[in-house]
């Protein structure tokens, strides 16, 4: 399929999803007819007239649409991965919804900016629980008519306002006297917190049920004072010293036979794959045990002149763009972190968008399925690939993708990752891990570019594995695994 035909194909999958996923992540029944009505390819945001009430109403409508879309997207992964009878054949629909949601999010940010320009509100970005949200406050140059109700006086007639402080005084447009702020506040944090509380309650209920079942069938009993029930204190151990408890990340640990891997790191415009864009991808290959393949170029010039290619080969750096609306707003945080200024990465400047480039997605997927791929905090890359790379979710579910994560290697096998007050689980950032494993000089810091970060990660991993093998620890310890290890679906390694 070419151009935007895949959106029609994605909508054609709605009956499969409707049969398997009647409710969204918040327990609300999904209106699949509403989903079918959306113009996913050309935008689901509202373009208002340039009047205060129109901007307010457009923002309110866009927030409502985003909440509905994101609650559906959030449930898709669980529905797809637990669809053991394979009623759902493709992950196209969630990718199409995420595509539309990214543009919708750009529209929301544009409206927020437009409201600031017209003095409808002031925007502050604040961390609330699990999310950073846009908080709207009355414009400081105008007097709020009612702080409790969040209403902003735009008439310019109230006492105490100076000339030029209101949008009404600076425009020929006839403004209404007030615009509400309380009904255009970002509810993302509250939604995520409520969702997390429901999951927590469900986990507690499941553990309680498992414990009750164990007591009922005496599975945990041996003799008076004997073995504890599953999940009890005896199961977790209380030995002194740095002995991290097993957790779900351990599934991503490598095995004793791991060798050829591809390290990958991505840079994005934010942390949410349903709202933000991939702008930089870097990857390279390295063998953890066997010699470097003959015939590969001997050297590679990284941005950091003090990086040496060493055993790495097949390096690649890919740059991608953002829509004009996103570029126009800029992204100071990402520019400071990575050096990438999205204002120069507009599609109008010739940059291709990753989620609009099927060939780039296909090329990346081919590499991800050839051998295990390694990332630091790999669930981040995985979540982005699920909503951006055509065929990735299907390949992962079919067991054709294996993921190894150096974060649990640091957490479980690196004695330098000791818990502190600042880092209760140890300092397991890529920067800290690479420095402890001799892959990054203490005088320098992680670059936050895909290829450079992939390189120090693989060098650190190789150094770490060599030390663990010499000590008979890690994969070669009593709890280590044979084979390649890593996380994959549908098969054991």
CSV table of N, CA, C and O in Angstrom, one decimal, residues 421-483:
chain,number,residue,atom,x,y,z
A,421,UNK,N,20.3,7.3,49.2
A,421,UNK,CA,19.1,8.1,49.4
A,421,UNK,C,18.7,8.7,48.1
A,421,UNK,O,17.5,8.8,47.8
A,422,UNK,N,19.6,9.1,47.3
A,422,UNK,CA,19.3,9.8,46.0
A,422,UNK,C,18.8,8.8,45.0
A,422,UNK,O,18.0,9.1,44.2
A,423,UNK,N,19.4,7.5,45.1
A,423,UNK,CA,19.0,6.5,44.1
A,423,UNK,C,18.7,5.2,44.9
A,423,UNK,O,19.6,4.4,45.2
A,424,UNK,N,17.4,5.1,45.3
A,424,UNK,CA,17.0,3.9,46.2
A,424,UNK,C,17.3,2.6,45.5
A,424,UNK,O,17.5,1.6,46.3
A,425,UNK,N,17.4,2.5,44.2
A,425,UNK,CA,17.7,1.2,43.5
A,425,UNK,C,19.1,1.2,42.9
A,425,UNK,O,19.4,0.4,42.1
A,426,UNK,N,19.9,2.2,43.3
A,426,UNK,CA,21.2,2.3,42.7
A,426,UNK,C,21.1,3.3,41.5
A,426,UNK,O,20.1,3.5,40.9
A,427,UNK,N,22.3,3.8,41.2
A,427,UNK,CA,22.3,4.7,40.0
A,427,UNK,C,22.5,3.9,38.8
A,427,UNK,O,23.6,3.4,38.5
A,428,UNK,N,21.4,3.7,38.0
A,428,UNK,CA,21.5,2.8,36.9
A,428,UNK,C,21.2,3.5,35.6
A,428,UNK,O,20.8,2.9,34.6
A,429,UNK,N,21.5,4.8,35.5
A,429,UNK,CA,21.5,5.5,34.3
A,429,UNK,C,22.5,5.0,33.3
A,429,UNK,O,23.5,4.4,33.8
A,430,UNK,N,22.4,5.2,32.0
A,430,UNK,CA,23.4,4.7,31.1
A,430,UNK,C,24.7,5.4,31.4
A,430,UNK,O,25.8,4.8,31.3
A,431,UNK,N,24.7,6.7,31.7
A,431,UNK,CA,25.9,7.4,32.0
A,431,UNK,C,26.6,6.8,33.2
A,431,UNK,O,27.9,6.5,33.1
A,432,UNK,N,26.0,6.4,34.3
A,432,UNK,CA,26.6,5.8,35.4
A,432,UNK,C,27.1,4.4,35.1
A,432,UNK,O,28.2,4.0,35.5
A,433,UNK,N,26.3,3.6,34.4
A,433,UNK,CA,26.6,2.3,34.1
A,433,UNK,C,27.9,2.2,33.2
A,433,UNK,O,28.8,1.5,33.4
A,434,UNK,N,27.9,3.1,32.2
A,434,UNK,CA,29.0,3.1,31.2
A,434,UNK,C,30.3,3.5,31.9
A,434,UNK,O,31.3,3.0,31.6
A,435,UNK,N,30.2,4.5,32.8
A,435,UNK,CA,31.4,4.9,33.6
A,435,UNK,C,31.9,3.8,34.5
A,435,UNK,O,33.1,3.6,34.5
A,436,UNK,N,31.0,3.1,35.1
A,436,UNK,CA,31.5,2.0,36.0
A,436,UNK,C,32.1,0.9,35.2
A,436,UNK,O,33.0,0.2,35.7
A,437,UNK,N,31.6,0.7,34.0
A,437,UNK,CA,32.2,-0.4,33.2
A,437,UNK,C,33.3,0.0,32.2
A,437,UNK,O,33.7,-0.8,31.4
A,438,UNK,N,33.8,1.2,32.4
A,438,UNK,CA,34.9,1.6,31.6
A,438,UNK,C,34.6,2.0,30.2
A,438,UNK,O,35.5,2.0,29.4
A,439,UNK,N,33.4,2.3,29.9
A,439,UNK,CA,33.0,2.6,28.5
A,439,UNK,C,32.9,4.1,28.3
A,439,UNK,O,32.8,4.6,27.2
A,440,UNK,N,33.0,4.9,29.4
A,440,UNK,CA,32.8,6.3,29.3
A,440,UNK,C,33.7,6.9,30.4
A,440,UNK,O,33.7,6.6,31.5
A,441,UNK,N,34.6,7.8,29.9
A,441,UNK,CA,35.5,8.5,30.8
A,441,UNK,C,34.7,9.4,31.8
A,441,UNK,O,33.7,10.0,31.5
A,442,UNK,N,35.2,9.4,33.1
A,442,UNK,CA,34.5,10.1,34.1
A,442,UNK,C,34.4,11.6,33.8
A,442,UNK,O,33.6,12.3,34.4
A,443,UNK,N,35.3,12.1,33.0
A,443,UNK,CA,35.3,13.5,32.7
A,443,UNK,C,34.2,13.9,31.6
A,443,UNK,O,34.0,15.1,31.4
A,444,UNK,N,33.6,12.9,31.1
A,444,UNK,CA,32.6,13.2,30.0
A,444,UNK,C,31.3,12.6,30.4
A,444,UNK,O,31.2,11.8,31.3
A,445,UNK,N,30.2,13.1,29.8
A,445,UNK,CA,28.9,12.6,30.1
A,445,UNK,C,28.2,12.0,28.9
A,445,UNK,O,28.6,12.2,27.7
A,446,UNK,N,27.2,11.2,29.1
A,446,UNK,CA,26.4,10.6,28.1
A,446,UNK,C,25.9,11.7,27.1
A,446,UNK,O,25.5,12.8,27.5
A,447,UNK,N,26.1,11.4,25.8
A,447,UNK,CA,25.8,12.5,24.8
A,447,UNK,C,24.4,12.7,24.5
A,447,UNK,O,24.0,13.8,24.1
A,448,UNK,N,23.5,11.8,24.7
A,448,UNK,CA,22.1,11.9,24.3
A,448,UNK,C,21.9,12.0,22.8
A,448,UNK,O,21.1,12.8,22.4
A,449,UNK,N,22.6,11.2,22.1
A,449,UNK,CA,22.4,11.0,20.7
A,449,UNK,C,22.4,9.5,20.4
A,449,UNK,O,23.2,8.8,21.1
A,450,UNK,N,21.5,9.1,19.5
A,450,UNK,CA,21.3,7.6,19.4
A,450,UNK,C,22.5,6.8,19.2
A,450,UNK,O,22.7,5.8,19.9
A,451,UNK,N,23.3,7.1,18.2
A,451,UNK,CA,24.5,6.3,17.9
A,451,UNK,C,25.5,6.3,19.0
A,451,UNK,O,26.1,5.3,19.4
A,452,UNK,N,25.9,7.5,19.5
A,452,UNK,CA,26.9,7.6,20.5
A,452,UNK,C,26.5,6.9,21.8
A,452,UNK,O,27.3,6.2,22.4
A,453,UNK,N,25.2,7.0,22.1
A,453,UNK,CA,24.7,6.3,23.3
A,453,UNK,C,24.6,4.7,23.1
A,453,UNK,O,24.9,4.0,24.0
A,454,UNK,N,24.3,4.3,21.9
A,454,UNK,CA,24.3,2.9,21.6
A,454,UNK,C,25.7,2.3,21.7
A,454,UNK,O,25.9,1.2,22.2
A,455,UNK,N,26.7,3.1,21.3
A,455,UNK,CA,28.1,2.7,21.4
A,455,UNK,C,28.6,2.4,22.8
A,455,UNK,O,29.1,1.4,23.1
A,456,UNK,N,28.4,3.4,23.6
A,456,UNK,CA,28.9,3.3,25.0
A,456,UNK,C,28.2,2.2,25.7
A,456,UNK,O,28.7,1.5,26.6
A,457,UNK,N,26.9,2.0,25.4
A,457,UNK,CA,26.1,0.9,26.0
A,457,UNK,C,26.7,-0.5,25.6
A,457,UNK,O,26.8,-1.3,26.5
A,458,UNK,N,27.0,-0.7,24.3
A,458,UNK,CA,27.5,-2.0,23.9
A,458,UNK,C,28.9,-2.2,24.5
A,458,UNK,O,29.2,-3.4,24.9
A,459,UNK,N,29.7,-1.2,24.5
A,459,UNK,CA,31.1,-1.4,25.1
A,459,UNK,C,31.0,-1.7,26.5
A,459,UNK,O,31.6,-2.6,27.0
A,460,UNK,N,30.1,-1.0,27.3
A,460,UNK,CA,29.9,-1.4,28.7
A,460,UNK,C,29.4,-2.8,28.9
A,460,UNK,O,29.8,-3.5,29.8
A,461,UNK,N,28.4,-3.2,28.0
A,461,UNK,CA,27.9,-4.6,28.1
A,461,UNK,C,29.0,-5.6,27.9
A,461,UNK,O,29.0,-6.6,28.6
A,462,UNK,N,29.8,-5.4,26.9
A,462,UNK,CA,30.8,-6.4,26.6
A,462,UNK,C,31.9,-6.4,27.7
A,462,UNK,O,32.2,-7.5,28.2
A,463,UNK,N,32.3,-5.3,28.3
A,463,UNK,CA,33.2,-5.3,29.4
A,463,UNK,C,32.5,-6.0,30.6
A,463,UNK,O,33.2,-6.8,31.3
A,464,UNK,N,31.3,-5.7,30.8
A,464,UNK,CA,30.6,-6.3,32.0
A,464,UNK,C,30.5,-7.8,31.9
A,464,UNK,O,30.7,-8.5,32.8
A,465,UNK,N,30.1,-8.3,30.7
A,465,UNK,CA,29.9,-9.7,30.5
A,465,UNK,C,31.3,-10.4,30.7
A,465,UNK,O,31.3,-11.5,31.2
A,466,UNK,N,32.3,-9.8,30.2
A,466,UNK,CA,33.6,-10.5,30.3
A,466,UNK,C,34.0,-10.6,31.8
A,466,UNK,O,34.6,-11.6,32.2
A,467,UNK,N,33.8,-9.6,32.6
A,467,UNK,CA,34.1,-9.6,34.0
A,467,UNK,C,33.2,-10.6,34.7
A,467,UNK,O,33.7,-11.4,35.6
A,468,UNK,N,31.9,-10.7,34.4
A,468,UNK,CA,31.1,-11.6,35.0
A,468,UNK,C,31.4,-13.1,34.7
A,468,UNK,O,31.4,-14.0,35.6
A,469,UNK,N,31.8,-13.3,33.5
A,469,UNK,CA,32.3,-14.7,33.1
A,469,UNK,C,33.5,-15.1,33.9
A,469,UNK,O,33.6,-16.2,34.4
A,470,UNK,N,34.4,-14.2,34.0
A,470,UNK,CA,35.7,-14.5,34.7
A,470,UNK,C,35.4,-14.8,36.2
A,470,UNK,O,36.1,-15.6,36.9
A,471,UNK,N,34.3,-14.2,36.7
A,471,UNK,CA,34.0,-14.3,38.2
A,471,UNK,C,33.0,-15.5,38.4
A,471,UNK,O,32.7,-15.8,39.5
A,472,UNK,N,32.4,-16.0,37.3
A,472,UNK,CA,31.4,-17.0,37.4
A,472,UNK,C,30.1,-16.5,38.0
A,472,UNK,O,29.4,-17.1,38.7
A,473,UNK,N,29.8,-15.2,37.6
A,473,UNK,CA,28.6,-14.6,38.1
A,473,UNK,C,27.7,-14.2,36.9
A,473,UNK,O,28.0,-14.5,35.8
A,474,UNK,N,26.6,-13.5,37.2
A,474,UNK,CA,25.7,-13.1,36.2
A,474,UNK,C,25.1,-14.3,35.4
A,474,UNK,O,24.6,-15.2,36.0
A,475,UNK,N,25.2,-14.3,34.1
A,475,UNK,CA,24.7,-15.4,33.3
A,475,UNK,C,25.4,-16.7,33.7
A,475,UNK,O,24.8,-17.8,33.5
A,476,UNK,N,26.6,-16.6,34.2
A,476,UNK,CA,27.4,-17.8,34.6
A,476,UNK,C,27.2,-18.2,36.1
A,476,UNK,O,27.8,-19.1,36.6
A,477,UNK,N,26.3,-17.5,36.8
A,477,UNK,CA,26.0,-17.7,38.1
A,477,UNK,C,24.9,-18.8,38.3
A,477,UNK,O,24.4,-19.3,37.3
A,478,UNK,N,24.6,-19.1,39.5
A,478,UNK,CA,23.6,-20.1,39.8
A,478,UNK,C,22.2,-19.8,39.2
A,478,UNK,O,21.4,-20.7,38.9
A,479,UNK,N,21.9,-18.5,39.1
A,479,UNK,CA,20.6,-18.2,38.5
A,479,UNK,C,20.6,-17.7,37.1
A,479,UNK,O,19.6,-17.3,36.5
A,480,UNK,N,21.8,-17.8,36.4
A,480,UNK,CA,21.9,-17.4,35.1
A,480,UNK,C,21.2,-18.4,34.1
A,480,UNK,O,20.9,-19.5,34.5
A,481,UNK,N,21.0,-17.9,32.9
A,481,UNK,CA,20.4,-18.7,31.9
A,481,UNK,C,21.3,-19.1,30.8
A,481,UNK,O,22.2,-18.4,30.4
A,482,UNK,N,21.0,-20.3,30.2
A,482,UNK,CA,21.7,-20.8,29.0
A,482,UNK,C,21.1,-20.1,27.8
A,482,UNK,O,20.0,-19.5,27.9
A,483,UNK,N,21.7,-20.1,26.7
A,483,UNK,CA,21.2,-19.5,25.5
A,483,UNK,C,21.4,-18.0,25.4
A,483,UNK,O,22.2,-17.5,26.2
